[in-house]
Every structure is written in structure tokens, then in C-alpha cells.
XYZ file of C-alpha atoms in Angstrom:
677
model
C 8.352 14.114 -4.381
C 4.427 13.140 -3.315
C 2.059 15.932 -2.596
C -1.488 15.447 -1.563
C -4.137 18.022 -1.069
C -7.285 18.162 0.211
C -7.871 14.160 -0.434
C -11.794 13.738 0.496
C -13.723 10.674 -0.186
C -17.275 10.448 -0.961
C -19.822 11.053 1.940
C -21.380 7.523 2.442
C -24.838 6.882 3.596
C -25.536 8.536 7.017
C -21.874 7.967 7.603
C -18.649 10.622 7.470
C -16.532 10.370 4.841
C -13.759 7.723 5.023
C -11.388 10.389 4.286
C -11.660 13.712 5.297
C -9.311 16.505 3.897
C -5.966 14.786 3.977
C -3.022 16.422 3.046
C 0.672 15.734 3.416
C 4.212 15.337 1.495
C 6.618 12.370 1.047
C 9.939 13.672 0.312
C 12.252 12.436 -2.422
C 14.901 10.053 -1.219
C 12.969 9.404 1.967
C 10.629 6.385 3.227
C 7.129 7.941 4.272
C 4.581 5.659 6.448
C 0.956 6.378 6.323
C 0.019 4.804 9.835
C -3.186 4.223 11.157
C -5.396 1.608 12.511
C -7.989 -0.344 10.567
C -10.920 1.449 9.198
C -8.636 4.632 9.727
C -8.729 5.851 5.627
C -5.237 4.647 4.774
C -6.452 2.245 1.870
C -8.816 4.885 0.622
C -6.516 7.786 0.855
C -4.163 5.402 -1.495
C -6.849 5.057 -3.702
C -7.632 8.464 -3.995
C -3.984 9.433 -4.684
C -3.775 6.876 -7.471
C -7.372 7.909 -8.769
C -8.847 4.762 -8.629
C -12.098 5.920 -6.347
C -13.832 9.188 -6.858
C -13.859 11.763 -4.481
C -12.147 15.113 -4.569
C -8.564 16.698 -4.220
C -5.316 16.219 -6.161
C -2.051 14.472 -5.434
C 1.184 15.752 -7.636
C 3.682 13.075 -8.371
C 6.920 15.180 -8.995
C 4.768 18.022 -9.753
C 1.934 16.299 -12.141
C -0.940 14.595 -11.312
C -1.171 10.936 -12.392
C -3.729 11.479 -15.396
C -1.097 13.814 -16.604
C 1.703 11.370 -16.676
C 2.068 9.734 -20.419
C 3.264 6.628 -18.564
C 2.135 6.134 -15.583
C 3.779 2.337 -14.835
C 6.929 4.283 -15.551
C 6.638 6.919 -12.672
C 4.966 5.127 -9.860
C 4.935 1.775 -8.916
C 1.992 0.435 -7.207
C 1.200 -2.616 -4.949
C -2.418 -2.981 -3.656
C -3.371 -6.293 -2.332
C -2.364 -9.583 -3.994
C -1.306 -10.063 -7.191
C -4.186 -10.169 -9.805
C -3.841 -12.435 -12.623
C -4.531 -16.031 -13.617
C -3.821 -18.951 -11.436
C -2.426 -21.246 -13.803
C -0.046 -18.437 -15.207
C 3.746 -18.806 -14.210
C 5.805 -15.940 -12.287
C 7.853 -15.297 -15.150
C 4.864 -15.606 -17.917
C 2.927 -12.727 -15.652
C 6.059 -10.668 -15.798
C 6.548 -11.079 -19.370
C 3.317 -9.796 -20.105
C 3.639 -6.911 -17.760
C 6.687 -6.177 -19.814
C 4.755 -5.678 -22.979
C 2.469 -3.957 -21.161
C 4.769 -1.611 -19.698
C 6.899 -1.523 -22.920
C 9.810 -2.626 -21.281
C 12.534 -5.304 -22.437
C 11.364 -8.615 -21.545
C 14.841 -9.070 -20.007
C 13.729 -6.886 -17.335
C 11.282 -9.847 -15.927
C 14.543 -11.686 -15.122
C 16.236 -8.844 -13.503
C 13.373 -8.337 -11.098
C 13.080 -11.924 -10.218
C 16.732 -11.344 -9.013
C 16.270 -8.328 -7.091
C 13.067 -9.972 -4.887
C 14.955 -13.177 -4.893
C 12.123 -15.896 -6.437
C 14.116 -16.796 -9.482
C 13.810 -20.269 -8.486
C 9.734 -19.757 -8.578
C 9.887 -18.387 -12.116
C 7.692 -21.290 -13.341
C 5.909 -21.580 -10.083
C 1.839 -21.037 -10.970
C 0.404 -17.926 -9.342
C -2.382 -19.743 -7.829
C 0.349 -21.827 -5.516
C 2.394 -18.851 -4.081
C 2.400 -18.517 -0.329
C 1.501 -15.195 1.174
C 5.249 -14.330 1.449
C 6.173 -15.207 -2.265
C 2.916 -13.309 -3.421
C 4.356 -9.825 -1.585
C 7.612 -10.617 -3.456
C 5.777 -10.949 -6.807
C 3.902 -7.884 -6.025
C 6.928 -5.852 -5.282
C 8.401 -7.147 -8.741
C 5.489 -6.439 -10.860
C 5.756 -2.413 -9.097
C 9.472 -2.473 -9.843
C 9.466 -3.966 -13.189
C 9.163 -0.278 -14.925
C 12.087 0.786 -12.587
C 9.324 3.759 -11.357
C 10.699 6.734 -9.450
C 8.085 6.411 -6.555
C 6.507 3.412 -4.993
C 3.000 3.526 -3.392
C 2.520 0.043 -1.405
C -0.694 -0.445 0.686
C 0.216 -2.719 3.823
C 3.069 -4.393 2.032
C 4.373 -6.188 4.902
C 0.909 -7.752 6.087
C 0.988 -11.281 7.010
C 5.040 -11.638 6.651
C 6.970 -12.713 8.828
C 9.792 -10.837 10.947
C 12.107 -11.927 8.737
C 10.633 -11.454 5.504
C 9.165 -7.928 6.504
C 12.979 -7.186 7.372
C 13.858 -8.138 3.964
C 11.091 -5.989 2.591
C 11.836 -2.704 4.605
C 15.456 -3.138 3.334
C 14.490 -3.344 -0.647
C 12.309 -0.107 0.137
C 15.299 1.638 2.069
C 17.413 0.703 -0.857
C 14.862 2.297 -3.256
C 14.987 5.544 -1.453
C 18.686 5.620 -0.938
C 18.675 5.722 -4.558
C 16.512 8.707 -5.088
C 13.211 7.551 -5.369
C 10.033 8.054 -3.348
C 8.429 5.524 -0.956
C 5.256 5.429 0.541
C 3.638 2.726 2.105
C 0.579 2.059 4.663
C 0.778 0.136 8.072
C -1.055 -0.230 10.982
C 2.399 -1.037 13.060
C 3.536 1.902 14.995
C 6.678 -0.167 15.556
C 7.231 -0.913 11.899
C 6.606 2.730 11.103
C 9.639 3.939 13.527
C 11.570 1.144 12.545
C 11.363 1.616 8.839
C 10.167 5.106 7.843
C 11.961 8.368 7.832
C 8.642 10.369 8.166
C 5.328 9.078 9.965
C 1.793 10.728 8.562
C -0.786 9.496 11.197
C -4.129 8.996 10.209
C -7.229 8.601 12.695
C -10.650 8.845 11.515
C -9.927 9.666 8.243
C -7.931 12.793 9.426
C -4.429 13.826 9.764
C -3.678 13.930 13.456
C 0.180 13.999 13.041
C 2.993 14.506 10.274
C 6.138 14.085 12.052
C 9.510 12.823 11.608
C 10.258 9.572 12.879
C 12.472 11.171 15.873
C 9.512 13.274 16.933
C 7.076 10.465 16.318
C 9.247 8.427 18.298
C 9.332 10.644 21.285
C 5.828 11.756 20.763
C 3.819 8.425 19.753
C 6.352 5.881 20.843
C 8.601 6.117 23.887
C 12.523 4.662 23.713
C 13.188 2.606 26.674
C 16.311 0.699 27.960
C 15.266 -3.231 28.810
C 17.267 -4.404 31.831
C 17.364 -7.860 33.113
C 18.888 -8.002 36.554
C 18.584 -10.498 39.580
C 18.856 -7.250 41.822
C 16.009 -5.140 39.578
C 14.403 -3.976 42.553
C 17.118 -2.595 44.099
C 18.536 -1.167 40.677
C 14.968 0.103 40.288
C 14.847 2.395 43.378
C 18.486 3.480 42.732
C 17.798 4.871 38.819
C 14.600 6.539 40.341
C 16.673 8.117 43.312
C 19.344 9.490 40.647
C 16.601 10.963 38.636
C 15.409 12.806 41.539
C 18.707 14.097 42.336
C 19.810 15.258 38.943
C 16.128 16.407 38.224
C 15.523 14.561 35.038
C 12.379 13.168 33.838
C 13.146 9.132 34.424
C 10.078 6.412 34.491
C 10.838 3.024 35.683
C 8.533 0.237 35.451
C 8.984 -3.257 37.142
C 8.041 -5.559 34.540
C 8.298 -9.046 36.104
C 10.754 -9.883 38.782
C 14.075 -9.475 37.238
C 13.020 -7.283 34.286
C 12.878 -3.338 34.198
C 11.785 -1.353 31.762
C 13.221 2.575 31.942
C 11.955 5.409 30.227
C 13.575 8.816 29.350
C 17.248 6.990 29.822
C 19.645 5.488 27.971
C 21.892 2.080 28.257
C 24.889 4.328 29.341
C 23.330 5.984 32.246
C 21.951 2.711 33.474
C 24.788 0.654 33.092
C 26.916 3.315 35.006
C 24.348 3.215 37.776
C 24.557 -0.724 38.197
C 28.597 -0.282 37.970
C 28.621 1.904 40.756
C 26.457 -0.093 42.857
C 27.918 -3.262 42.058
C 24.753 -4.818 40.519
C 24.799 -7.650 38.539
C 23.451 -6.939 34.881
C 22.296 -10.102 32.683
C 20.536 -7.507 29.562
C 20.805 -4.184 28.586
C 19.541 -3.117 25.431
C 17.521 -0.027 24.046
C 14.024 -0.763 22.468
C 11.071 1.099 21.232
C 7.532 0.413 23.269
C 4.219 1.345 22.651
C 2.987 4.750 23.956
C -0.173 3.375 25.477
C -2.403 3.691 28.402
C -0.174 0.792 30.116
C 1.724 3.075 32.485
C 0.406 2.623 35.712
C -1.016 5.200 38.085
C 1.748 5.634 40.730
C 4.414 5.507 37.937
C 2.554 8.134 35.808
C 2.385 10.466 39.148
C 5.819 10.004 39.979
C 6.832 10.874 36.359
C 4.895 13.920 36.527
C 6.156 15.084 39.898
C 9.676 14.721 38.560
C 8.549 16.787 35.291
C 7.763 19.651 37.992
C 11.058 20.661 39.073
C 12.714 19.937 35.488
C 13.917 23.655 34.196
C 11.786 25.009 31.571
C 12.820 25.132 28.167
C 12.466 28.128 26.080
C 9.706 27.621 23.320
C 8.308 29.666 20.412
C 5.132 31.195 21.496
C 2.369 32.806 19.118
C 1.170 35.899 20.176
C -1.890 38.041 18.711
C -0.599 41.196 17.051
C -3.436 43.231 18.594
C -2.179 42.643 22.012
C 1.291 43.929 20.978
C 2.224 47.361 21.426
C 5.967 47.336 20.629
C 6.269 48.378 16.763
C 9.617 47.084 16.646
C 8.579 43.351 16.636
C 8.967 41.641 13.552
C 5.737 40.932 11.930
C 5.093 37.464 10.088
C 2.956 38.745 7.130
C 1.286 35.361 5.153
C 3.481 35.112 1.643
C 1.598 34.922 -1.738
C 2.099 31.060 -2.086
C 0.536 30.599 1.279
C -2.643 32.955 0.636
C -3.190 30.954 -2.934
C -2.740 27.567 -1.590
C -5.979 25.321 -1.544
C -8.204 25.016 1.300
C -6.695 22.071 2.671
C -3.197 23.456 3.150
C -4.630 26.692 4.476
C -6.186 24.639 7.407
C -2.693 22.342 7.523
C -1.021 25.763 8.414
C -3.769 26.918 10.798
C -3.038 27.923 14.516
C -2.925 24.780 17.132
C -5.646 24.294 19.257
C -4.151 26.136 22.283
C -4.413 29.392 21.058
C -7.568 31.537 21.896
C -10.513 31.263 19.564
C -10.679 34.835 19.065
C -7.391 35.281 17.731
C -8.042 36.802 14.121
C -5.223 39.420 13.386
C -1.832 39.059 12.173
C 0.559 36.858 14.250
C 3.786 37.732 16.164
C 6.191 35.012 16.683
C 8.392 35.597 19.506
C 11.353 33.516 19.311
C 13.878 32.497 22.124
C 16.672 33.321 19.736
C 15.254 36.040 17.846
C 17.203 39.319 17.480
C 14.957 42.064 18.851
C 15.842 45.917 19.230
C 19.437 44.885 17.792
C 20.629 42.949 21.022
C 21.102 39.351 21.050
C 18.736 37.024 22.948
C 21.300 35.759 25.163
C 22.704 39.195 26.132
C 18.991 40.289 27.107
C 18.483 37.113 28.966
C 21.432 37.439 31.124
C 21.105 41.439 31.839
C 17.966 42.642 34.025
C 15.293 43.331 32.070
C 14.741 47.455 31.864
C 11.275 49.011 32.414
C 8.949 49.178 29.801
C 9.161 53.033 28.799
C 13.151 52.529 28.736
C 12.608 49.754 26.059
C 10.369 51.721 24.475
C 12.715 54.797 23.880
C 15.995 52.705 23.115
C 14.327 50.808 20.764
C 14.929 52.066 17.300
C 12.121 53.663 15.472
C 10.368 51.851 12.366
C 7.860 53.218 10.013
C 4.220 52.430 11.060
C 3.063 49.327 9.426
C 0.948 50.082 6.384
C -2.410 48.658 6.099
C -2.758 45.139 4.739
C -3.503 44.701 1.231
C -7.326 43.597 0.556
C -7.551 39.656 0.528
C -7.425 37.910 -2.686
C -10.814 36.388 -3.896
C -12.130 33.542 -1.783
C -11.077 30.099 -3.285
C -13.445 27.289 -3.546
C -13.803 25.456 -0.087
C -13.865 22.194 -1.990
C -10.658 20.573 -3.592
C -11.039 19.233 -7.421
C -12.923 16.544 -8.149
C -11.333 13.259 -8.621
C -12.184 11.424 -11.834
C -11.606 7.751 -12.527
C -9.697 7.362 -15.460
C -9.307 4.240 -17.301
C -6.424 2.110 -17.359
C -3.406 3.042 -19.876
C -3.422 0.842 -23.001
C -0.378 -1.639 -23.480
C 2.813 0.008 -24.999
C 3.052 -3.102 -27.086
C -0.275 -4.486 -27.722
C 0.483 -7.168 -30.060
C 3.317 -8.524 -27.762
C 0.911 -8.253 -24.744
C -1.838 -9.995 -26.390
C 0.331 -12.769 -27.571
C 1.929 -13.403 -24.173
C -1.736 -13.014 -22.709
C -3.383 -15.905 -25.079
C 0.016 -18.222 -24.851
C 0.651 -17.778 -21.070
C -1.903 -20.094 -19.769
C -3.441 -23.326 -20.617
C -6.803 -22.376 -21.427
C -6.687 -22.012 -24.986
C -4.473 -25.106 -25.438
C -7.167 -27.231 -23.622
C -9.853 -25.539 -25.637
C -8.367 -26.302 -28.781
C -7.776 -30.117 -27.692
C -11.689 -30.242 -26.599
C -12.557 -29.020 -30.123
C -10.292 -31.635 -32.306
C -11.656 -34.725 -30.111
C -15.009 -33.376 -30.438
C -14.479 -32.866 -34.465
C -13.016 -36.079 -34.940
C -15.889 -37.898 -33.169
C -18.543 -36.014 -34.841
C -16.835 -36.450 -38.195
C -16.962 -40.252 -37.735
C -20.392 -40.550 -36.877
C -21.586 -38.571 -39.642
C -19.389 -40.599 -42.339
C -21.233 -43.698 -40.883
C -24.566 -42.233 -41.883
C -23.230 -41.427 -45.259
C -25.842 -38.714 -45.628
C -23.678 -35.497 -45.318
C -21.680 -33.606 -47.824
C -18.093 -33.846 -48.045
C -17.465 -30.462 -46.860
C -19.796 -30.579 -43.679
C -17.992 -33.868 -43.063
C -14.564 -32.575 -43.660
C -15.663 -29.817 -40.991
C -17.808 -31.881 -38.626
C -20.627 -29.614 -38.951
C -23.961 -31.843 -38.886
C -26.965 -30.243 -40.046
C -28.880 -30.376 -36.546
C -25.927 -27.968 -35.079
C -25.993 -24.401 -35.422
C -22.373 -24.463 -35.814
C -19.359 -26.357 -35.966
C -17.257 -27.246 -33.002
C -14.369 -25.458 -34.440
C -16.631 -22.127 -34.801
C -17.828 -22.549 -31.369
C -14.310 -23.360 -30.007
C -12.970 -19.896 -31.860
C -15.659 -17.891 -30.728
C -15.139 -19.045 -27.173
C -11.103 -18.421 -27.356
C -12.164 -15.054 -28.686
C -14.336 -14.418 -25.672
C -11.516 -15.097 -23.199
C -10.075 -12.034 -24.544
C -12.094 -9.820 -22.595
C -12.944 -12.402 -19.604
C -12.976 -11.050 -16.048
C -9.761 -13.210 -15.224
C -8.075 -11.447 -17.961
C -8.036 -7.825 -16.649
C -5.287 -5.711 -17.860
C -2.504 -5.371 -15.602
C -2.398 -1.678 -15.714
C -1.139 1.052 -12.885
C -2.946 -1.014 -10.171
C -4.943 -4.380 -9.589
C -8.296 -2.441 -8.996
C -8.173 -0.010 -11.778
C -11.020 -1.702 -13.688
C -11.306 -4.131 -16.525
C -9.440 -3.971 -20.171
C -9.381 -0.305 -21.460
C -11.210 -0.069 -24.792
C -8.405 1.395 -26.868
C -8.327 0.606 -30.725
C -5.146 -0.616 -30.535
C -5.133 -3.324 -28.125
C -8.715 -3.939 -30.114
C -6.766 -4.633 -33.417
C -4.081 -6.751 -31.494
C -6.778 -9.092 -30.208
C -8.728 -9.111 -33.470
C -5.600 -9.905 -35.270
C -4.372 -12.699 -32.402
C -7.940 -14.442 -32.490
C -7.996 -14.580 -36.479
C -4.507 -16.199 -36.368
C -5.824 -18.450 -33.553
C -8.917 -19.242 -35.430
C -7.345 -19.959 -38.638
C -4.592 -22.256 -37.133
C -7.930 -24.068 -35.174
C -9.748 -24.394 -38.739
C -6.547 -26.119 -40.657
C -5.970 -28.214 -37.280
C -9.632 -29.727 -37.307
C -9.898 -29.964 -40.956
C -6.454 -31.878 -41.265
C -7.171 -34.359 -38.201
C -10.586 -35.266 -39.417
C -9.264 -35.975 -42.864
C -6.543 -37.918 -41.595
C -9.065 -40.331 -39.303
C -11.643 -40.534 -41.997
C -8.913 -42.024 -44.331
C -7.858 -44.451 -41.730
C -11.527 -45.721 -40.819
C -13.138 -45.347 -44.109
C -10.104 -45.060 -46.625
C -9.428 -42.476 -49.332
C -13.199 -42.402 -50.468
C -14.070 -39.514 -48.115
C -10.750 -37.613 -48.331
C -10.816 -36.359 -51.887
C -10.150 -32.658 -52.819
C -13.325 -31.666 -54.039
C -13.169 -29.266 -57.397
C -14.212 -26.386 -55.379
C -11.965 -26.317 -53.031
C -10.884 -22.600 -52.872
C -14.463 -21.332 -52.377
C -15.120 -23.708 -49.786
C -12.128 -23.158 -47.915
C -12.220 -19.282 -48.223
C -16.112 -19.903 -46.782
C -14.911 -22.271 -43.728
C -11.671 -19.797 -42.753
C -14.535 -16.755 -43.159
C -16.719 -18.527 -41.086
C -14.338 -19.501 -38.064
C -12.898 -16.095 -37.932
C -16.078 -14.083 -37.970
C -17.061 -16.383 -35.180
C -13.847 -15.612 -33.286
C -14.159 -11.766 -33.954
C -17.796 -11.848 -32.533
C -16.703 -13.138 -29.403
C -13.707 -10.483 -29.030
C -16.351 -7.749 -30.297
C -19.223 -9.066 -27.907
C -16.711 -9.712 -24.404
C -15.349 -6.033 -24.993
C -18.734 -4.214 -25.279
C -20.199 -6.128 -22.344
C -16.843 -6.866 -20.689
C -18.050 -10.731 -20.096
C -16.770 -14.096 -21.118
C -20.551 -15.427 -21.486
C -21.941 -12.609 -23.091
C -18.887 -13.421 -25.965
C -20.088 -17.037 -26.627
C -23.906 -15.900 -26.338
C -23.079 -13.519 -29.168
C -21.619 -16.351 -31.472
C -24.506 -18.332 -30.677
C -26.982 -15.729 -31.701
C -25.708 -15.699 -34.981
C -27.323 -18.572 -36.395
C -30.364 -19.096 -33.735
C -31.489 -15.218 -34.058
C -29.593 -13.215 -36.676
C -29.998 -16.063 -39.755
C -33.771 -16.539 -39.449
C -34.404 -13.045 -39.740
C -31.965 -12.869 -42.652
C -33.726 -15.666 -44.253
C -37.204 -14.116 -43.622
C -35.781 -10.956 -45.230
C -34.495 -12.647 -48.312
C -37.538 -14.387 -48.815
C -39.927 -12.016 -50.354
C -40.214 -11.767 -54.262
C -37.232 -10.156 -56.004
C -37.707 -7.649 -59.046
C -34.160 -6.949 -59.486
C -30.858 -8.851 -58.571
C -27.470 -7.598 -57.870
C -26.130 -10.118 -61.056
C -23.065 -8.430 -62.884
C -22.160 -6.112 -59.905
C -18.245 -7.154 -60.131
C -18.211 -6.075 -63.757
C -19.974 -2.428 -62.940
C -17.834 -2.233 -60.216
C -14.724 -2.824 -62.228
C -16.162 -0.309 -64.876
C -16.110 2.432 -61.999
C -12.628 1.205 -60.843
C -9.742 4.105 -61.886
C -7.051 1.718 -61.656
C -7.044 -1.725 -63.850
C -7.661 -4.863 -61.779
C -5.621 -7.656 -61.848
C -6.167 -10.897 -63.584
C -8.916 -13.133 -61.736
C -10.055 -10.376 -59.348
C -13.798 -10.685 -60.657
C -13.729 -14.548 -59.730
C -12.584 -13.740 -56.257
C -14.971 -10.659 -55.652
C -17.778 -12.513 -57.078
C -17.225 -15.580 -54.899
C -17.069 -12.959 -51.934
C -20.043 -11.722 -52.819
C -21.745 -15.242 -52.942
C -20.433 -15.751 -49.386
C -22.259 -12.676 -48.047
C -25.247 -13.267 -49.753
C -25.993 -16.690 -47.986
C -28.228 -16.090 -44.864
C -25.238 -17.192 -42.508
C -22.584 -15.045 -43.869
C -25.042 -11.933 -44.183
C -25.975 -12.398 -40.361
C -22.117 -12.846 -39.509
C -21.286 -9.427 -41.391
C -24.390 -7.707 -39.551
C -23.338 -9.012 -36.359
C -19.855 -8.077 -36.800
C -20.925 -4.588 -37.895
C -23.252 -4.014 -34.859
C -20.887 -5.248 -32.483
C -17.862 -3.100 -33.985
C -20.322 0.158 -34.300
C -21.006 -0.587 -30.644
C -17.348 -1.028 -29.428
C -16.522 2.325 -30.814
C -19.247 3.943 -29.517
C -17.990 3.183 -26.120
C -14.432 4.080 -26.697
C -15.892 7.648 -28.241
C -18.226 8.542 -25.435
C -15.813 8.927 -22.714
C -13.610 10.943 -24.980
C -16.767 13.364 -25.703
C -17.638 13.653 -22.059
């Protein structure tokens, strides 16, 4: 069940709030429609319910607000707008990535594809899907984690009648299995055909909360569509019989041989036509709009027939101060109603037909109420005794005690709605692998790096003034970084790019959340990609140089171990710098700029810091560290540590370590700051 209380959006500049004190319920096992014209506040209400927009109010999904649910995607499936994803990602790849984010088995992707009927499009790119197929994919994303509740904003918008009928059948099947369905629409006919309950919004306020039958009677009007060559004669006969039987029937001559009969049914119209031997070509029940389309004479004729219609007993609400009989049952407010929020109290307030000065206790008089021990049927058939006799016959009841003092007044404002960050993927490493390998951007970047490195290596070998290590890495002296390091940094910056937003509960929830588990997964994947790219660049350059210039340029150097470690550290460090910078600044461009800033800005600063005279050096640091260690170091550990210290002591290594430390501290600060607030 969905329970929304006092949903109110923040006021806009010189404009009223888009949603003002909206409260309603969507019961379990039913389909509820949120109906309203454009700009009536439907989408804003849904966003407030899902905590995607700041405002006031609270929404319970089976008794809990959304931020209190451990795994929101398993409780609420959401469809807002188009499916958010990279245009070149496949349908199946998108769903598999969402499976890792929701923590469900990957086989679930194929299951929901069969449910929504797009198995044949599983290898189709997202950018090539039509509107109808995009709606089906969005519904598959909402059903992926098998949620109990579905919240859909305009799911049938832009669909054909056949596709809309299929979509509503899926929603009806989900509700019949015990789920809760809430969808928004601006089509009253769609709401009447599909929903079990209709909540109508107008100018940001709830103006009606009705079952579909009451909605059809008040907001829509059932009609009988008749097509006959003698339509005019049949219309006159139907109106005549309605006046004779004192029924409220309206007959509208639509077009020559067509009639629309309001307030009747197919059986009555068919019997009238049969009795008078009138040929009928069409006789069908339809639902039409209850708009101002009724002509003046037809409306006058309808009201004239209703004047002679017998009155139906209805519930009347009377002020208790105007009732002298103490035997009438008094409806006292319950404790739950007294403690309800202000929005719910307004929803249960008296209607506009009551006098504005009624402020006392209310007495409910029903046509079937048992007053004074006599049934309503007997009292209505017998003549009414005088008031004094009724007072003498009525049993004496003790006087009503004075009402208890009212509870402390509650705040007139509902609780504020805070935008909570999107949940982290439950399987972050699997999610990151599927995100990185699901599109062709990474493959194209790696191919471009290999081609550029090969061309640069061949040109450097022709000049003959480049050391072998720089030659294999395709790193000329004039470039701040080799192509492999730039490519690794670019691939790392793609991890937090705007087009790679984390598919959280809803599409508009925000960019990728700052979570340490997700960060570690991105760092691991970025490091693996950078190491693979570094090996491919060196291997391809060595093979090409061997083919062009022979074995002279491809000999293994003596210090190959330390050189390889320096090369891998440079490439991995650039990839991590791109990941951290893109995560802090939420921009791919910022990630690549941080990679370029290391050799351009940070390295000169480190060089200036190291150029000064040094009285003491850090020589012998590994041996002193070994003396302080509580355990015995393995053989050769001193040489590895010394090689690592020499790498850090270089200007590029020092600048890279300094940049990574600063970016990591900034990332951790952004993670901890929202939690402290």
C-alpha cells in the first residue's frame, strides 16, 4: 500500500506551489490512477513521493518511507520518462548492468525481456529503440528486481491503442498477484478503463478520490451508442418513455443516424426499438467525457425529468448544537484522527455544503440508523408522533460528559522531504565490469591509443635519439605523458561521466553516489584496464619495431624489472587520477584535466621543491625500516622497497603520488560530509 500525506512542493517565485497538501492512498492489489491535466502536479507529486525533489510531506510504502527501506529497487519499481542509458549500450547489456546494481541474478534480465515481449530486441542499441519499445524496456527495468509496488509516470504516453492495452494488461496482472500499482495519466477514459481507483488532481490539489464506478458516474458518463436509420424516431420514443417512467435519460442526436443515450443501457434501448419495430445497426455501451458538450435544450430536458424523480435518502450531517434529542448517537473523533497530520485532517474535513459556522460535535443521521430502538423502516412507514411524545418514549441516557481537552496542536507543516543519494550497487565489482564492457567507448579508446603509440614509436625510432624504454612506451620528450597514460586516464574519467549515471531507483535521482565500495570497484577495474593497455602498447610497439628496423631496438634491457614497475605505476596512477577527479567534480572533462595537470602543473612545483640544497638525504631508509620491523623481511624486500622509493623520489612519481593523495582526501571528504549533516 502507498500512503501519501501532505505532499507539498517548495513555493516557486511569484507562483503557488505545484503541489499543495496532496494526500491519498493506493491500496494493495489495486491499480490506482493519478489523473490530471498537464501542469496539474502529477509528476511533481510522484517525484515528492520518491524523494527526488525537495518539499514537504511523507510517503509510506507498506508502512515505511523510501529512505528507510534497505533495498528500494526491490520494493518500488519506477518508470519516469525515457530509459536512462548510453545510446550504444544494448538492451540486454542495460538490464544485466541493472541486475548487478539491484543484486539479482543475471538470468532475471532474460526473464523480464520475455515478460515485456522484446526478446528479439535484446541486442538492439538503446539509441535505436522506438517510443513503444522504450516503454517496454522501461517497464522491464521497473520489474527487474520483482518489486511489490510499481510507480509509473505517464507509462502510456505516446503509445498506440494496442500497445497501451498491452501495458495496462501487464499492470493489471501485477496488481492481481498482490502488488500495488500507481500510474499517472491525463486521459480520463484511460483511467476509467484501467484503474480501480482514481485520484484527480487540479492545480496541485486533490479534488476527488473515488472508486472507478463513482468516477465514471461523476467525472464520466456511461452512454449507449446507437446507430439506426430511424434514429430521430427512436430518440423521441426513448425520451417519451423516460418521462413516463420518471427516469433521468438524456438523448443526444449526434449525426443523422447516430444517437448517444445517457442514463440508460443497451437492454432498455433494445427493448424500446423492438417494441416499435425500429431497425438498429449498432448498439454498444461506451464511456464518454463529462464535459460541457451537452446542448442547452438537452440539459434543460434532463433537469426537468430529474425534478419529478423521487428523492433518495442520503446521509445528512447536522451540527450538534442544533439537536435537542440526547438519544442520537454522537460521533466522537478517534485518537488516530486526532493525532493525524494536518493534511489528513483537512482531507476528512466537512464538505463545502455545510454551514461555515459549524464548529461543534457532529451528529450523523442515516436513513437506516436505529434510533430509540425502532428500525428505520418501521419509523418511516408509521406516522411521526409529536416531538413531546417522542421525547417521552425515548429511553433516558446519561448526559454526555464534557469533552476532554484537545491535544497539543501539531505543526501545520508536514515533515520536510530530503533528497537522499542513490543507493550503491549491491554487487559493485560486477556492476562496474558490465558498465565498462557494455559499450564500445573503451574499445575504441584502446584502439586509438594502440595506433597512436605505434605511429609515435616508428617516428621516434627513425630519429635515433630516444632511449629504448621511452621508445617502447612511445613517449617522446616533448609530450608530458605517453599516449597509453593519457588513454588510461581517459578511460578512468569515463567511470563517472555524465552519460554513465548510476541506474538507481529512478532516472532523475542523480549522478553516481559517492560510496567507498563503488569507488574501490572502479579503482580495481581501472587498474586492470590500465595494466592491460600498458602491456598491449609495449607488445605492439615491440612487434612493429622488430618488423620495421630489426632486432636491435627490441632487446630486453638489464633493468627491465624496475622499468616495468615504473611504467605500470605511471599508467595505473593516471587511470586512478582520472577516476578520482571525475568522482569529485562529477565530470569526465575534469578527470582528464586532472591527468594532464600532473605533468604540466604539479611536476614543475615538485622540481622546484627538490632543487634547493640538501644537507641530509634519505639514504639507507630501507635498512632502518628493516631494523624497526617486528617481523623478519623476506629476502630481496629491501631492493623492492628501494626501487619504490626511487620511483617516488622522481618528480613525476612525487607529483603523481601528491595528486592521488589530494584527490582521495577530497573524495573522502565529500563522502563523509553528507553523513555528518
